[in-house]
């Protein structure tokens, strides 16, 4: 199994995946990720080159935080530590680059997973109105991992 940074040609891979939670503007999002966020986005493949998993993340303009857009491991490859390895690859990039925080939005069912990887629910960098909107209207939670 090999993990490498996202490449522009992975656009076609991303486009084929079933990303149910993502909005419809896929082309612009995937192009943006493949062109601008390759250093902090990763693809895992098996030795034959078959897709195993992907982590898409975006580094903020100020540089000190990364938003984890999506983490997906192919169903047949789950439970083998691959999700953890993709998250570790992101941290290996982030720490020496001076990134202080990785944060994400997720549904309640995934909170335990991220907590097991060191993420904690927090809204300290959002307003109370946003916290209420995310929790109550959108039914999503905000988690973050501090890298300091
Ligand atoms: C969540 C996901 C990325 C985990 O990938 P993975 O490679 O199986 O994860 P790891 O091997 O690193 O960790 C597996 C462990 O996490 C646990 N786990 C997996 N999904 C979980 C969840 N939703 N909640 C709590 N624990 C979870 C497994 O039970 C396993 O526990 P164990 O180590 O005690 O056996 C994968 O299940 C997936 O792609 N799910 C669909 C997409 C998704 O929900 N993405 C995250 C939101 S963006």
Coordinates of N, CA and C and ligand atoms in Angstrom, one line a residue:
X1 N 0.8 -1.2 0.0 CA 0.0 0.0 0.0 C 0.9 1.2 0.0
X2 N 0.5 2.2 -0.8 CA 1.3 3.4 -0.9 C 0.4 4.6 -0.8
X3 N 0.9 5.6 0.0 CA 0.2 6.9 0.1 C 1.0 7.9 -0.5
X4 N 0.4 8.7 -1.4 CA 1.1 9.8 -2.1 C 0.2 11.0 -2.1
X5 N 0.8 12.1 -2.4 CA 0.0 13.4 -2.5 C -0.9 13.3 -3.8
X6 N -2.0 14.0 -3.6 CA -3.0 14.1 -4.7 C -2.3 14.7 -5.9
X7 N -2.7 14.2 -7.1 CA -2.2 14.8 -8.4 C -3.3 15.4 -9.2
X8 N -3.0 16.2 -10.1 CA -4.0 16.9 -11.0 C -4.9 15.8 -11.6
X9 N -4.2 14.7 -12.1 CA -5.0 13.7 -12.9 C -5.9 12.9 -11.9
X10 N -5.8 13.0 -10.6 CA -6.7 12.4 -9.7 C -8.1 13.0 -9.7
X11 N -8.2 14.1 -10.4 CA -9.5 14.7 -10.6 C -10.5 13.7 -11.1
X12 N -10.1 12.9 -12.0 CA -11.0 11.9 -12.6 C -11.3 10.8 -11.6
X13 N -10.4 10.5 -10.7 CA -10.7 9.5 -9.6 C -11.7 10.1 -8.7
X14 N -11.5 11.3 -8.3 CA -12.4 12.0 -7.4 C -13.8 12.0 -8.0
X15 N -13.9 12.3 -9.2 CA -15.2 12.5 -9.9 C -15.9 11.2 -9.9
X16 N -15.2 10.0 -9.9 CA -15.9 8.7 -10.0 C -16.4 8.2 -8.6
X17 N -15.8 8.8 -7.5 CA -16.2 8.3 -6.2 C -17.6 8.7 -5.9
X18 N -18.2 7.9 -5.0 CA -19.6 8.3 -4.6 C -19.5 9.1 -3.3
X19 N -19.5 10.4 -3.5 CA -19.4 11.3 -2.4 C -20.8 11.8 -2.0
X20 N -21.5 11.0 -1.5 CA -22.9 11.5 -1.2 C -23.0 12.8 -0.5
X21 N -22.2 13.0 0.5 CA -22.5 14.3 1.3 C -22.0 15.5 0.6
X22 N -21.2 15.4 -0.4 CA -20.7 16.7 -1.1 C -21.7 17.4 -1.9
X23 N -21.6 18.7 -2.0 CA -22.6 19.4 -2.9 C -22.4 19.1 -4.3
X24 N -23.2 19.8 -5.2 CA -23.2 19.4 -6.6 C -22.0 20.1 -7.4
X25 N -21.4 21.1 -6.8 CA -20.4 21.8 -7.6 C -19.1 21.0 -7.5
X26 N -19.1 19.8 -7.9 CA -18.0 18.9 -7.8 C -16.8 19.3 -8.6
X27 N -17.0 19.7 -9.8 CA -15.9 20.0 -10.7 C -15.0 21.1 -10.1
X28 N -15.6 22.1 -9.6 CA -14.8 23.2 -9.1 C -14.1 22.8 -7.8
X29 N -14.8 22.1 -7.0 CA -14.2 21.6 -5.7 C -13.0 20.7 -6.0
X30 N -13.2 19.7 -6.9 CA -12.2 18.7 -7.1 C -11.0 19.4 -7.9
X31 N -11.3 20.3 -8.8 CA -10.2 20.9 -9.5 C -9.4 21.8 -8.5
X32 N -10.1 22.5 -7.7 CA -9.4 23.3 -6.6 C -8.5 22.4 -5.7
X33 N -9.1 21.3 -5.3 CA -8.3 20.4 -4.5 C -7.0 19.9 -5.2
X34 N -7.3 19.4 -6.4 CA -6.2 18.8 -7.2 C -5.1 19.8 -7.6
X35 N -5.5 21.0 -7.9 CA -4.6 22.0 -8.3 C -3.9 22.8 -7.2
X36 N -4.7 23.1 -6.2 CA -4.2 24.0 -5.1 C -3.9 23.4 -3.8
X37 N -4.4 22.2 -3.5 CA -4.3 21.6 -2.2 C -3.6 20.3 -2.2
X38 N -2.9 20.0 -3.3 CA -2.2 18.7 -3.4 C -1.2 18.4 -2.2
X39 N -0.5 19.5 -1.6 CA 0.4 19.2 -0.5 C -0.3 18.6 0.7
X40 N -1.5 18.9 0.9 CA -2.2 18.4 2.1 C -3.4 17.5 1.8
X41 N -3.3 16.9 0.6 CA -4.4 15.9 0.2 C -3.7 14.7 -0.3
X42 N -4.2 13.5 0.1 CA -3.5 12.2 -0.2 C -4.4 11.2 -0.7
X43 N -3.8 10.3 -1.5 CA -4.5 9.2 -2.1 C -3.7 7.9 -1.7
X44 N -4.4 6.8 -1.3 CA -3.8 5.6 -1.0 C -4.2 4.6 -2.1
X45 N -3.3 3.8 -2.6 CA -3.5 2.8 -3.6 C -2.8 1.5 -3.2
X46 N -3.3 0.4 -3.7 CA -2.6 -0.9 -3.4 C -1.5 -1.0 -4.4
X47 N -0.7 -2.2 -4.2 CA 0.5 -2.3 -5.1 C 0.2 -2.4 -6.5
X48 N -1.1 -2.7 -6.9 CA -1.5 -2.8 -8.3 C -2.0 -1.4 -8.8
X49 N -2.0 -0.5 -7.9 CA -2.5 0.9 -8.3 C -4.0 1.1 -8.1
X50 N -4.7 0.1 -7.5 CA -6.1 0.2 -7.3 C -6.4 1.2 -6.1
X51 N -7.4 2.0 -6.2 CA -7.8 3.0 -5.2 C -8.2 2.3 -3.9
X52 N -7.6 2.8 -2.8 CA -8.0 2.3 -1.5 C -8.6 3.4 -0.6
X53 N -8.2 4.6 -0.8 CA -8.7 5.7 0.1 C -8.2 7.1 -0.3
X54 N -8.8 8.1 0.1 CA -8.4 9.4 -0.2 C -8.7 10.4 1.0
X55 N -7.9 11.3 1.2 CA -8.1 12.4 2.2 C -7.9 13.7 1.5
X56 N -9.0 14.5 1.5 CA -8.9 15.9 0.9 C -8.9 16.9 2.0
X57 N -8.0 17.8 1.9 CA -7.9 18.9 3.0 C -7.4 20.2 2.3
X58 N -7.8 21.3 3.0 CA -7.4 22.6 2.4 C -6.7 23.4 3.5
X59 N -5.6 23.9 3.1 CA -4.8 24.8 4.0 C -5.3 26.2 3.8
X60 N -5.6 26.9 5.0 CA -6.1 28.3 4.9 C -5.0 29.2 4.5
X61 N -5.5 30.4 4.0 CA -4.6 31.4 3.4 C -3.5 31.8 4.4
X62 N -3.9 31.9 5.7 CA -3.0 32.4 6.7 C -2.0 31.2 7.1
X63 N -2.3 30.0 6.7 CA -1.4 28.9 6.9 C -1.4 28.2 8.2
X64 N -2.1 28.7 9.2 CA -2.0 28.0 10.5 C -3.1 27.0 10.7
X65 N -4.1 26.9 9.8 CA -5.1 25.9 10.0 C -5.4 25.1 8.7
X66 N -5.8 23.9 8.9 CA -6.2 23.1 7.7 C -7.6 22.6 7.9
X67 N -8.4 22.7 6.9 CA -9.8 22.1 7.0 C -9.8 20.8 6.3
X68 N -10.2 19.8 7.0 CA -10.3 18.4 6.5 C -11.6 18.2 5.8
X69 N -11.6 18.3 4.5 CA -12.8 18.3 3.7 C -13.5 16.9 3.7
X70 N -12.6 15.9 3.5 CA -13.2 14.5 3.4 C -12.2 13.5 3.5
X71 N -12.6 12.4 4.2 CA -11.8 11.2 4.3 C -12.7 10.0 3.9
X72 N -12.2 9.2 3.0 CA -12.9 8.1 2.5 C -12.0 6.9 2.3
X73 N -12.4 5.8 2.9 CA -11.6 4.5 2.7 C -12.6 3.6 2.0
X74 N -12.1 2.9 0.9 CA -12.9 2.0 0.2 C -13.4 0.9 1.2
X75 N -14.7 0.5 1.0 CA -15.3 -0.4 2.0 C -14.5 -1.6 2.3
X76 N -14.0 -2.2 1.2 CA -13.2 -3.5 1.4 C -11.9 -3.3 2.1
X77 N -11.5 -2.0 2.3 CA -10.2 -1.8 2.9 C -10.4 -1.1 4.3
X78 N -11.6 -1.1 4.8 CA -11.8 -0.4 6.1 C -11.4 -1.3 7.3
X79 N -11.1 -0.7 8.4 CA -10.7 -1.4 9.6 C -9.3 -1.9 9.6
X80 N -8.5 -1.5 8.6 CA -7.1 -2.0 8.6 C -6.1 -0.9 8.9
X81 N -6.7 0.3 9.4 CA -5.8 1.4 9.8 C -5.5 2.4 8.7
X82 N -6.1 2.2 7.5 CA -5.8 3.1 6.4 C -6.3 4.6 6.7
X83 N -7.5 4.7 7.3 CA -7.9 6.0 7.6 C -6.9 6.7 8.5
X84 N -6.5 6.0 9.5 CA -5.5 6.5 10.5 C -4.2 6.9 9.8
X85 N -3.8 6.1 8.8 CA -2.5 6.4 8.0 C -2.7 7.7 7.2
X86 N -3.9 7.8 6.6 CA -4.1 9.1 5.8 C -4.1 10.3 6.7
X87 N -4.7 10.1 7.9 CA -4.7 11.3 8.8 C -3.3 11.5 9.3
X88 N -2.5 10.5 9.5 CA -1.1 10.7 10.0 C -0.3 11.4 8.9
X89 N -0.6 11.0 7.6 CA 0.1 11.7 6.5 C -0.2 13.2 6.5
X90 N -1.4 13.5 6.8 CA -1.8 14.9 6.8 C -1.0 15.6 8.0
X91 N -1.0 15.0 9.1 CA -0.2 15.6 10.3 C 1.3 15.7 10.0
X92 N 1.8 14.7 9.3 CA 3.2 14.7 8.9 C 3.5 15.9 8.0
X93 N 2.6 16.3 7.2 CA 2.8 17.5 6.4 C 2.6 18.7 7.3
X94 N 1.5 18.7 8.1 CA 1.1 19.9 8.8 C 2.1 20.4 9.9
X95 N 2.6 19.5 10.7 CA 3.4 19.9 11.8 C 4.6 20.7 11.4
X96 N 5.5 20.1 10.5 CA 6.7 20.9 10.1 C 6.3 22.2 9.3
X97 N 5.1 22.2 8.8 CA 4.7 23.4 8.0 C 4.2 24.5 8.9
X98 N 4.1 24.2 10.2 CA 3.7 25.3 11.1 C 2.2 25.3 11.3
X99 N 1.5 24.3 10.8 CA 0.0 24.3 11.0 C -0.3 24.0 12.5
X100 N -1.2 24.8 13.0 CA -1.6 24.6 14.5 C -2.8 23.8 14.7
X101 N -3.7 23.8 13.7 CA -5.0 23.2 13.9 C -5.5 22.5 12.7
X102 N -6.0 21.3 12.8 CA -6.8 20.7 11.7 C -8.2 20.6 12.2
X103 N -9.2 21.0 11.4 CA -10.5 21.0 11.9 C -11.5 20.4 10.8
X104 N -12.7 20.1 11.2 CA -13.6 19.4 10.2 C -15.0 19.5 10.7
X105 N -15.9 19.3 9.8 CA -17.3 19.1 10.1 C -17.7 17.7 9.9
X106 N -18.5 17.1 10.7 CA -18.9 15.7 10.5 C -20.2 15.4 11.1
X107 N -20.8 14.3 10.6 CA -22.1 13.9 11.2 C -21.8 13.2 12.5
X108 N -22.9 13.1 13.3 CA -22.7 12.5 14.7 C -22.1 11.2 14.7
X109 N -22.5 10.4 13.6 CA -22.0 9.0 13.6 C -20.5 8.9 13.5
X110 N -19.9 9.9 13.0 CA -18.4 9.8 12.8 C -17.6 10.5 13.9
X111 N -18.3 11.1 14.8 CA -17.6 11.8 15.9 C -16.7 10.9 16.7
X112 N -17.2 9.7 17.0 CA -16.3 8.8 17.8 C -15.1 8.4 17.1
X113 N -15.2 8.2 15.7 CA -14.0 7.9 15.0 C -12.9 9.0 15.1
X114 N -13.3 10.2 14.9 CA -12.3 11.3 14.9 C -11.8 11.5 16.4
X115 N -12.7 11.3 17.3 CA -12.2 11.4 18.7 C -11.2 10.4 19.0
X116 N -11.3 9.2 18.4 CA -10.3 8.1 18.6 C -9.0 8.5 18.0
X117 N -9.0 9.5 17.1 CA -7.8 10.0 16.4 C -7.3 11.3 17.0
X118 N -7.9 11.7 18.2 CA -7.3 12.8 18.9 C -8.1 14.1 18.6
X119 N -9.2 14.1 17.9 CA -10.0 15.3 17.6 C -11.0 15.5 18.7
X120 N -11.3 16.8 19.0 CA -12.2 17.1 20.1 C -13.3 18.1 19.5
X121 N -14.5 18.0 20.0 CA -15.5 18.9 19.5 C -15.3 20.3 20.1
X122 N -15.3 21.3 19.2 CA -15.1 22.6 19.7 C -15.8 23.6 18.8
X123 N -16.1 24.7 19.3 CA -16.7 25.8 18.5 C -16.1 27.1 18.9
X124 N -14.9 27.1 19.5 CA -14.3 28.3 20.0 C -13.9 29.3 18.9
X125 N -13.7 28.7 17.7 CA -13.3 29.7 16.6 C -14.5 30.0 15.7
X126 N -15.7 29.7 16.2 CA -16.9 30.0 15.5 C -17.8 30.9 16.4
X127 N -18.8 31.5 15.8 CA -19.7 32.3 16.6 C -20.8 31.4 17.2
X128 N -21.5 31.8 18.3 CA -22.6 31.0 18.8 C -23.7 30.8 17.8
X129 N -23.9 31.8 16.9 CA -24.9 31.6 15.9 C -24.6 30.5 14.9
X130 N -23.3 30.4 14.6 CA -22.8 29.4 13.7 C -22.9 28.0 14.3
X131 N -22.5 28.0 15.6 CA -22.6 26.7 16.4 C -24.1 26.2 16.3
X132 N -25.0 27.1 16.6 CA -26.4 26.7 16.6 C -26.9 26.2 15.2
X133 N -26.4 27.0 14.2 CA -26.8 26.6 12.8 C -26.3 25.2 12.5
X134 N -25.0 25.0 12.8 CA -24.4 23.7 12.4 C -25.0 22.6 13.1
X135 N -25.2 22.8 14.4 CA -25.7 21.7 15.3 C -27.2 21.4 15.0
X136 N -28.0 22.5 15.0 CA -29.4 22.3 15.0 C -30.0 22.2 13.6
X137 N -29.6 23.1 12.7 CA -30.1 23.2 11.4 C -29.5 22.1 10.4
X138 N -28.2 22.1 10.5 CA -27.4 21.2 9.6 C -27.1 19.8 10.2
X139 N -27.3 19.7 11.5 CA -27.0 18.4 12.2 C -25.6 18.0 12.0
X140 N -24.7 18.9 12.0 CA -23.3 18.5 11.9 C -22.5 19.0 13.1
X141 N -21.4 18.4 13.4 CA -20.6 18.8 14.5 C -19.2 19.3 14.1
X142 N -18.6 20.2 14.8 CA -17.3 20.7 14.5 C -16.2 20.1 15.4
X143 N -15.2 19.5 14.8 CA -14.1 18.9 15.6 C -12.8 19.5 15.2
X144 N -11.9 19.5 16.1 CA -10.5 20.0 15.8 C -9.5 19.3 16.5
X145 N -8.3 19.2 16.0 CA -7.1 18.7 16.6 C -6.0 19.7 16.7
X146 N -5.6 20.0 17.9 CA -4.5 21.0 18.1 C -3.2 20.3 17.9
X147 N -2.3 20.9 17.1 CA -1.1 20.2 16.8 C 0.1 20.8 17.6
X148 N -0.2 21.7 18.5 CA 0.9 22.3 19.3 C 1.2 21.4 20.5
Ligands
LIG1 C1 -14.5 6.5 8.7 C2 -13.5 5.8 7.8 C3 -12.7 6.8 7.0 C4 -12.6 4.9 8.6 O1 -11.6 4.3 7.8 P1 -10.7 3.1 8.3 O2 -9.6 2.9 7.4 O3 -11.6 1.9 8.5 O4 -10.3 3.6 9.8 P2 -9.1 3.1 10.7 O5 -8.6 1.7 10.2 O6 -8.1 4.1 10.8 O7 -9.8 2.9 12.1 C5 -10.7 1.8 12.2 C6 -11.2 1.9 13.6 O8 -12.2 3.0 13.6 C7 -13.4 2.5 14.0 N1 -14.5 3.2 13.2 C8 -14.7 3.2 11.9 N2 -15.7 4.0 11.6 C9 -16.2 4.5 12.8 C10 -17.2 5.4 13.2 N3 -18.0 6.0 12.3 N4 -17.4 5.7 14.5 C11 -16.6 5.2 15.4 N5 -15.5 4.3 15.1 C12 -15.4 4.0 13.8 C13 -13.4 1.0 13.6 O9 -14.3 0.3 14.4 C14 -12.0 0.7 14.0 O10 -11.9 0.5 15.4 P3 -10.7 -0.5 15.9 O11 -9.4 0.0 15.5 O12 -10.9 -0.5 17.4 O13 -11.0 -1.8 15.3 C15 -14.2 4.8 6.8 O14 -15.1 4.0 7.6 C16 -15.0 5.5 5.7 O15 -14.5 5.8 4.6 N6 -16.3 5.7 6.0 C17 -17.2 6.4 5.0 C18 -16.9 7.8 4.8 C19 -16.9 8.6 6.1 O16 -17.7 8.4 7.0 N7 -15.8 9.5 6.2 C20 -15.6 10.3 7.4 C21 -16.4 11.5 7.4 S1 -15.9 12.7 6.3

